[in-house]
XYZ file of C-alpha atoms in Angstrom:
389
model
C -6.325 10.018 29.280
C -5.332 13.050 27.493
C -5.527 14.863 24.135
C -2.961 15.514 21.877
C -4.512 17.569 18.163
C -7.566 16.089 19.031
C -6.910 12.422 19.220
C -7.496 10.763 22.546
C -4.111 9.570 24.624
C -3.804 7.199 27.106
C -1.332 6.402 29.941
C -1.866 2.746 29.937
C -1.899 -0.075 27.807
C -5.011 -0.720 30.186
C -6.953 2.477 29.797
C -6.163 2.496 25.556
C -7.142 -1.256 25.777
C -10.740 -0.323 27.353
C -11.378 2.620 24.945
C -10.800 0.251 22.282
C -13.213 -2.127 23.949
C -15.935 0.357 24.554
C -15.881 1.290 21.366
C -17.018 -1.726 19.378
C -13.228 -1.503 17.748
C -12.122 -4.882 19.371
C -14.001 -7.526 21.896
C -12.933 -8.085 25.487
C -10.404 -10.928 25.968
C -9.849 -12.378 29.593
C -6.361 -13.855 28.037
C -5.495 -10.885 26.667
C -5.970 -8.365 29.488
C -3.854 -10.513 31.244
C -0.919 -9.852 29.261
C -1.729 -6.187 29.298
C -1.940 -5.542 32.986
C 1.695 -7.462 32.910
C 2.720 -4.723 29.732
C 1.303 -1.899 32.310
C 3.917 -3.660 34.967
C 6.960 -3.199 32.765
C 6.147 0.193 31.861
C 6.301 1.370 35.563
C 9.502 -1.156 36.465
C 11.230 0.345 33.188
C 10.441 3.895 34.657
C 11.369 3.119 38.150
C 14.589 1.481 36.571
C 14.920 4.691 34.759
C 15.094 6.838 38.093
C 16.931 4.552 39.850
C 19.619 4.728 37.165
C 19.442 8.946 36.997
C 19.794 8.700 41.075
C 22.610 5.977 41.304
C 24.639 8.324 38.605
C 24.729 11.094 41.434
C 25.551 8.172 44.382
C 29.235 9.032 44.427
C 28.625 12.341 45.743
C 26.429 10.680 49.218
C 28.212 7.616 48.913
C 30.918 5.374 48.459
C 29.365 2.433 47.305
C 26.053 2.786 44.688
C 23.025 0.758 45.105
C 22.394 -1.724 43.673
C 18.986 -2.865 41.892
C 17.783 -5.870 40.937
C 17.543 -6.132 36.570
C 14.248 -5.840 34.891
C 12.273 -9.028 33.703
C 11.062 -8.785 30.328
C 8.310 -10.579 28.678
C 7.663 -13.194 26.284
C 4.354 -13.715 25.121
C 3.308 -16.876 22.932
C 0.035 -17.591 21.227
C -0.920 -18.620 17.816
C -1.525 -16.279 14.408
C -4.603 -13.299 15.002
C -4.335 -13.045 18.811
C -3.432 -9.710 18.933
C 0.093 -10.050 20.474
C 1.046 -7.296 18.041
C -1.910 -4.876 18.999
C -0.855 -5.193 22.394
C 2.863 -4.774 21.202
C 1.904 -1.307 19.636
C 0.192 -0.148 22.619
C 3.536 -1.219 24.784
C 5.963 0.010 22.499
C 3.968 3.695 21.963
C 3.748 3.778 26.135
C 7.347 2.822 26.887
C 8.853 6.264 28.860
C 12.605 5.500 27.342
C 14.323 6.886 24.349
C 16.410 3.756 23.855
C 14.156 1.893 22.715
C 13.834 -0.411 19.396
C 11.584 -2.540 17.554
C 12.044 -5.194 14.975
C 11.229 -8.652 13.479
C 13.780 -10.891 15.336
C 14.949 -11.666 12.011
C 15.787 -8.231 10.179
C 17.759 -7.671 13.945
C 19.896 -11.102 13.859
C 21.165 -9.771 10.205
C 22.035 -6.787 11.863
C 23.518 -8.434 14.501
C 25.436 -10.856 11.754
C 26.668 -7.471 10.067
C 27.940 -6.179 13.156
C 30.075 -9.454 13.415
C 31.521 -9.482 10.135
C 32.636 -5.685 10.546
C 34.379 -6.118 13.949
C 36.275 -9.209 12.411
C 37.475 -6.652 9.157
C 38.412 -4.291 11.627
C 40.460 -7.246 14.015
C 42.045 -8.220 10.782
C 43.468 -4.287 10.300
C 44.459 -4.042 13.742
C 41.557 -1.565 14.352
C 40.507 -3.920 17.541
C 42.330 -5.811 20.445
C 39.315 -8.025 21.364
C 39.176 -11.256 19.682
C 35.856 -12.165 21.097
C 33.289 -9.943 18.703
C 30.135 -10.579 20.742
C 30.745 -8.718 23.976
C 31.248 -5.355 21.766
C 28.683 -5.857 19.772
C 26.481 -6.237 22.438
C 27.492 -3.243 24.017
C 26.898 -1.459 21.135
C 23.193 -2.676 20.836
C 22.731 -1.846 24.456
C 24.002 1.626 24.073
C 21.469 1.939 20.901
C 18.482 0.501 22.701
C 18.250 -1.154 26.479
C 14.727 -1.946 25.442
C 14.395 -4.375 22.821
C 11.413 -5.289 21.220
C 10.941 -7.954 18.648
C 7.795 -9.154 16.924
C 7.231 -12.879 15.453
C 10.438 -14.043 17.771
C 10.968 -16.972 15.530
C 14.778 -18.844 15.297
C 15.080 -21.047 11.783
C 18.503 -20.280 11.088
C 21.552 -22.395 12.685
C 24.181 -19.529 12.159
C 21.373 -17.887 14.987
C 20.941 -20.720 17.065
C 24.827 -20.909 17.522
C 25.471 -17.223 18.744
C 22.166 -16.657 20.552
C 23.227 -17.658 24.006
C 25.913 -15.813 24.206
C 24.461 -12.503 22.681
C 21.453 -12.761 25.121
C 24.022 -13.332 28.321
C 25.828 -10.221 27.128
C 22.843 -8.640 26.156
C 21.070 -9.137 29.741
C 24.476 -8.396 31.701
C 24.328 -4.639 29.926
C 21.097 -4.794 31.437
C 18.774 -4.984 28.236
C 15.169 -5.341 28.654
C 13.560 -7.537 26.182
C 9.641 -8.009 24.623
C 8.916 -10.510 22.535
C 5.820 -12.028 20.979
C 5.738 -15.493 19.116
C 4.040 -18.121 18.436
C 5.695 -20.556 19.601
C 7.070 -20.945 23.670
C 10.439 -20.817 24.442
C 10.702 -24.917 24.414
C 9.586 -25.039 21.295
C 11.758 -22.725 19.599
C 14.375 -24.465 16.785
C 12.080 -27.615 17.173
C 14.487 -30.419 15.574
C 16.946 -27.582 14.393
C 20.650 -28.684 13.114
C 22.823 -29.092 16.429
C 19.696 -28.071 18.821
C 21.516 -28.991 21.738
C 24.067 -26.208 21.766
C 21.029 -24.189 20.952
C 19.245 -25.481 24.545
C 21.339 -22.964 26.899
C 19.957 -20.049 25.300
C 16.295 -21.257 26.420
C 17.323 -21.113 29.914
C 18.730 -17.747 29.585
C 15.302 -16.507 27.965
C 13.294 -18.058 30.763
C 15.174 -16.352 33.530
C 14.943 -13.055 31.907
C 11.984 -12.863 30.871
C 8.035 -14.001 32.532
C 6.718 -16.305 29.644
C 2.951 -15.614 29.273
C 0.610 -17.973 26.955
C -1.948 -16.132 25.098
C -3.631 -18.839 23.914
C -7.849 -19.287 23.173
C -9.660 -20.559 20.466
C -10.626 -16.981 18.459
C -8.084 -15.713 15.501
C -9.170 -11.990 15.525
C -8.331 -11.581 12.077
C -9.553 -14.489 10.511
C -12.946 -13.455 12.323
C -12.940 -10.053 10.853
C -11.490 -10.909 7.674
C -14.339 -13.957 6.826
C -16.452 -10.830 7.015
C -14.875 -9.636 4.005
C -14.553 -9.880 0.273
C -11.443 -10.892 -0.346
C -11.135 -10.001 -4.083
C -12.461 -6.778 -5.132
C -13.370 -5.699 -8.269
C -13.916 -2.865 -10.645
C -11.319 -0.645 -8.991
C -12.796 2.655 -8.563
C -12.947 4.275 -5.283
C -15.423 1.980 -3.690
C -12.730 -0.748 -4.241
C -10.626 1.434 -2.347
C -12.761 1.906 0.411
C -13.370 -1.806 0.648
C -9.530 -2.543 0.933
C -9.288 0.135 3.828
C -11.758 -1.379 5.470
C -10.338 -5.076 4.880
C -7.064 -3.655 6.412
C -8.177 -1.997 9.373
C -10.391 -5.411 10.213
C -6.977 -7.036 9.656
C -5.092 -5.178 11.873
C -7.256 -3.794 14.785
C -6.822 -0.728 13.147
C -3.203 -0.024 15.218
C -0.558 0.893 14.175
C 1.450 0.624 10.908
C 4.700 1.411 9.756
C 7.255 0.791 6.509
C 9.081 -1.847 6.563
C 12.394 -3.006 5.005
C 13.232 -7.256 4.640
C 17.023 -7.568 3.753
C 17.475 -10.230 0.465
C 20.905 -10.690 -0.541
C 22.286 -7.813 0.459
C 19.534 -5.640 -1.037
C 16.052 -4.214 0.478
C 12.546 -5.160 0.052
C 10.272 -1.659 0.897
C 7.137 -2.812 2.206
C 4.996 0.448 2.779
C 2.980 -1.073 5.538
C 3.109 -3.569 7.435
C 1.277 -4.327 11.009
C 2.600 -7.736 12.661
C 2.223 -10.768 10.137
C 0.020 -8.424 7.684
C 1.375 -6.123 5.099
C -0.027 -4.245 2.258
C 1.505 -3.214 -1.025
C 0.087 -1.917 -4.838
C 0.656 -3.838 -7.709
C 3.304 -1.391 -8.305
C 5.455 -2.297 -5.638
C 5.452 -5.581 -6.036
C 5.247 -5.984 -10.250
C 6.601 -2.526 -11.232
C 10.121 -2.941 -9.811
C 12.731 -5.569 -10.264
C 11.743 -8.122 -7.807
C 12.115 -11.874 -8.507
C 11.453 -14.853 -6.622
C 13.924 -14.678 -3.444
C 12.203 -11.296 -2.664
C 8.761 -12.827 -2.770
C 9.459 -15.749 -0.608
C 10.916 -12.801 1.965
C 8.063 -11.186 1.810
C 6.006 -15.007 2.406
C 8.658 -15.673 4.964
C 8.131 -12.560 7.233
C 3.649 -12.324 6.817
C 0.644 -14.642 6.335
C -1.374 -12.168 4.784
C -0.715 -10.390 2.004
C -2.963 -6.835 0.620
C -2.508 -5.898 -2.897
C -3.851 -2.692 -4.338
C -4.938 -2.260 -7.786
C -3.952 -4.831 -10.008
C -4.640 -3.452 -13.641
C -5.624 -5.464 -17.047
C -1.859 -6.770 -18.179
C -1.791 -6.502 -22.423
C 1.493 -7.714 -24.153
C 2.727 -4.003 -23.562
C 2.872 -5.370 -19.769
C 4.359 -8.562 -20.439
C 7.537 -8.367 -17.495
C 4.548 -6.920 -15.442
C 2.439 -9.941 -16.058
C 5.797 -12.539 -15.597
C 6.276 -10.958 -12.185
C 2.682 -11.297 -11.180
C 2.425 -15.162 -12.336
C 5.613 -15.756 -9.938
C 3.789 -13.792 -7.257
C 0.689 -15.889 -7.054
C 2.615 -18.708 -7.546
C 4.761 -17.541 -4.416
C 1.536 -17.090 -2.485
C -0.075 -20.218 -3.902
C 2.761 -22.277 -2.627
C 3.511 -21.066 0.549
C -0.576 -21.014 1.079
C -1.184 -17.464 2.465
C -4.122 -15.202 2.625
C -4.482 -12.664 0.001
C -6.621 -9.564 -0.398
C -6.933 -8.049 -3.148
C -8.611 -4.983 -5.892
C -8.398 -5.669 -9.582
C -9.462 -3.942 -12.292
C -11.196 -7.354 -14.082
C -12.020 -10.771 -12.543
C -9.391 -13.107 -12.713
C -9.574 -14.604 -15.797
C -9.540 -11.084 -17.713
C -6.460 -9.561 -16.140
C -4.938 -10.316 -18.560
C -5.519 -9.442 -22.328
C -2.467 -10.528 -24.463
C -3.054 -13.378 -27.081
C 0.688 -14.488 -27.462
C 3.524 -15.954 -25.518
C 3.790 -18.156 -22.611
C 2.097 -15.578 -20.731
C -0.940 -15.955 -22.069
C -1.065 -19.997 -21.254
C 0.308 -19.187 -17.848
C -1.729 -17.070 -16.866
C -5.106 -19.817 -17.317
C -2.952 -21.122 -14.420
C -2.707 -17.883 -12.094
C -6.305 -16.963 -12.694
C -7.167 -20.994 -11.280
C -4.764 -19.897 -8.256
C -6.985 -16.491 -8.115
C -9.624 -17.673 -7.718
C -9.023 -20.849 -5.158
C -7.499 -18.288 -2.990
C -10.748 -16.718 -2.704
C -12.665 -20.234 -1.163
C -13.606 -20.827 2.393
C -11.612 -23.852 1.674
C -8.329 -21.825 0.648
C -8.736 -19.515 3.920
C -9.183 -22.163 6.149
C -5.481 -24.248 5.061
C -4.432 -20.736 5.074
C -5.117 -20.263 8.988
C -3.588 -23.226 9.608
C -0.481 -22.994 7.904
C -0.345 -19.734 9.260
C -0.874 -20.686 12.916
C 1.538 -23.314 12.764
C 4.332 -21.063 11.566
């Protein structure tokens, strides 16, 4: 361990791990130290990959043939919703020794990788491009960009996916691309009774060779523990709301590490200011303030389980759009049955104050919604629509 502006840093997922431990911050988890002694493996067959790669790039001077070296296995690790697979994720991705490195939800990279089609067919079409075949330079463009790829909630739903995903990954792994993966599903179950599975099946194979497949399976969600600790809906706002909802979010995330996140929708972006694995956290602002509408509210469902929401004010008729966006929200949530946490300025049924319109009889609704979503009941369909996912 070491210290960097005062904050403790560790060398291995192990040691960071143990000082989490120790510190009352998380509770020791045979299942899950497996999977991080097998993160602490990677890290030092990435860096011995690494020198072996600076050392073969010198071989022609000693030699006349290089070496050659066996490719690095990645890993795929499987368990279901509040495991920690994305604490353990954070600790990997921080401790990786490579500059080539990326991160992503498996989805926001396959539209990238979709993107990257489209363009090198434009550019086929103007001549720009001899090879007819677009995945083999798109996937050595990806493994120029990153040869350690990390994707969180690995999750395939879409058959335009399915169809290219063997022969990306053989490309992919022939560049010599490392990949780490969490999801909650194994690799046998992934595209369960999908359109055309069986030209889907090859790309299972190719996963399981590439990668060790780890379960991290037991019977405690981590965040549904620390989160039925907490109130769920806060109110007055004030700064002991605030404090509340900080503390809500670290219990929700382990208190690792967050980042900004963008979902694409139809060729647009969805900001989400912070996001840690299947949680994210927004104000009303972001979400009611700004021209969103339903498809980038089921994103936002489709990509987390639980949803924070800061300071939700009193709507009047002078916050009618507002107060439309907010009844779709809920509704959103409602239907898709996730977890919310949230501070308001009222309860529910005084958020909001207008008399006329359809808002006003709407809104009886949302408040209903509100206030389900607070029940033991509510939280309890909510883990397990969020652990089958």
């Amino acid at each position: 361990m070491s210290s960097l502006d005062g904050l403790p840093t560790f060398r291995t997922v192990r040691q960071d791990y143990q000082h989490l431990e120790q510190s009352g911050t998380i509770v020791g988890d045979t299942a899950q130290l497996a999977v991080v002694d097998a993160l602490d493996r990677l890290i030092e067959e990435i860096a011995s990959k690494r020198l072996a790669s600076k050392s073969s790039a010198l071989g022609w001077l000693f030699a006349k043939r290089k070496p050659t070296h066996e490719p690095v296995k990645g890993l795929y690790v499987h368990g279901g919703v509040g495991r920690g697979k994305t604490m353990l994720m954070d600790m990997f991705f921080e401790r990786v020794t490579v500059k080539r490195k990326r991160r992503a939800h498996f989805n926001d990279f396959m539209a990238d990788v979709h993107d990257r089609i489209q363009k090198h067919r434009e550019m086929l079409k103007r001549g720009e491009t001899k090879e007819t075949d677009p995945i083999p330079p798109v996937a050595r463009a990806l493994a120029q960009e990153a040869w350690v790829l990390c994707f969180d909630e690995f999750t395939v739903t879409d058959i335009a996916d399915a169809m290219v995903l063997s022969r990306l990954f053989s490309s992919l792994f022939s560049e010599g691309v490392v990949l780490v993966a969490t999801s909650n599903v194994a690799p046998r179950d992934l595209y369960r009774d999908g359109l055309n599975r069986a030209l889907f099946e090859p790309f299972i194979g190719i996963l399981e060779r590439h990668t060790r497949v780890m379960a991290l399976d037991g019977p405690t969600d981590y965040r549904r523990r620390n989160l039925d600790r907490m109130q769920v809906y806060i109110s007055p706002l004030g700064e002991d709301a605030d404090a509340l909802m900080d503390e809500a979010w670290e219990a929700a995330t382990a208190g690792h590490v967050t980042r900004q996140e963008r979902l694409a929708v139809k060729g647009r972006e969805v900001v989400v200011p912070r996001a840690n694995g299947t949680a994210a956290r927004f104000t009303f602002a972001d979400l009611c303030e700004k021209p969103l509408g339903a498809r980038d509210y089921l994103a936002i469902a489709a990509h987390f389980d639980t949803l924070f929401i800061d300071r939700i004010p009193v709507m009047g008729q002078e916050r009618r759009n507002e107060a439309k966006r907010f009844i779709l929200l809920v509704d959103t949530l409602y239907d898709q049955k996730m977890r919310l946490v949230a501070s308001a300025e009222a309860s529910p049924e005084r958020l909001y104050a207008g008399t006329s319109g359809t808002e006003a009889f709407e809104f009886a609704r949302t408040a209903s919604r509100l206030t389900e979503m607070q029940s033991r009941e509510w939280l309890d369909a909510a883990a397990t629509r969020a652990g089958a996912d």
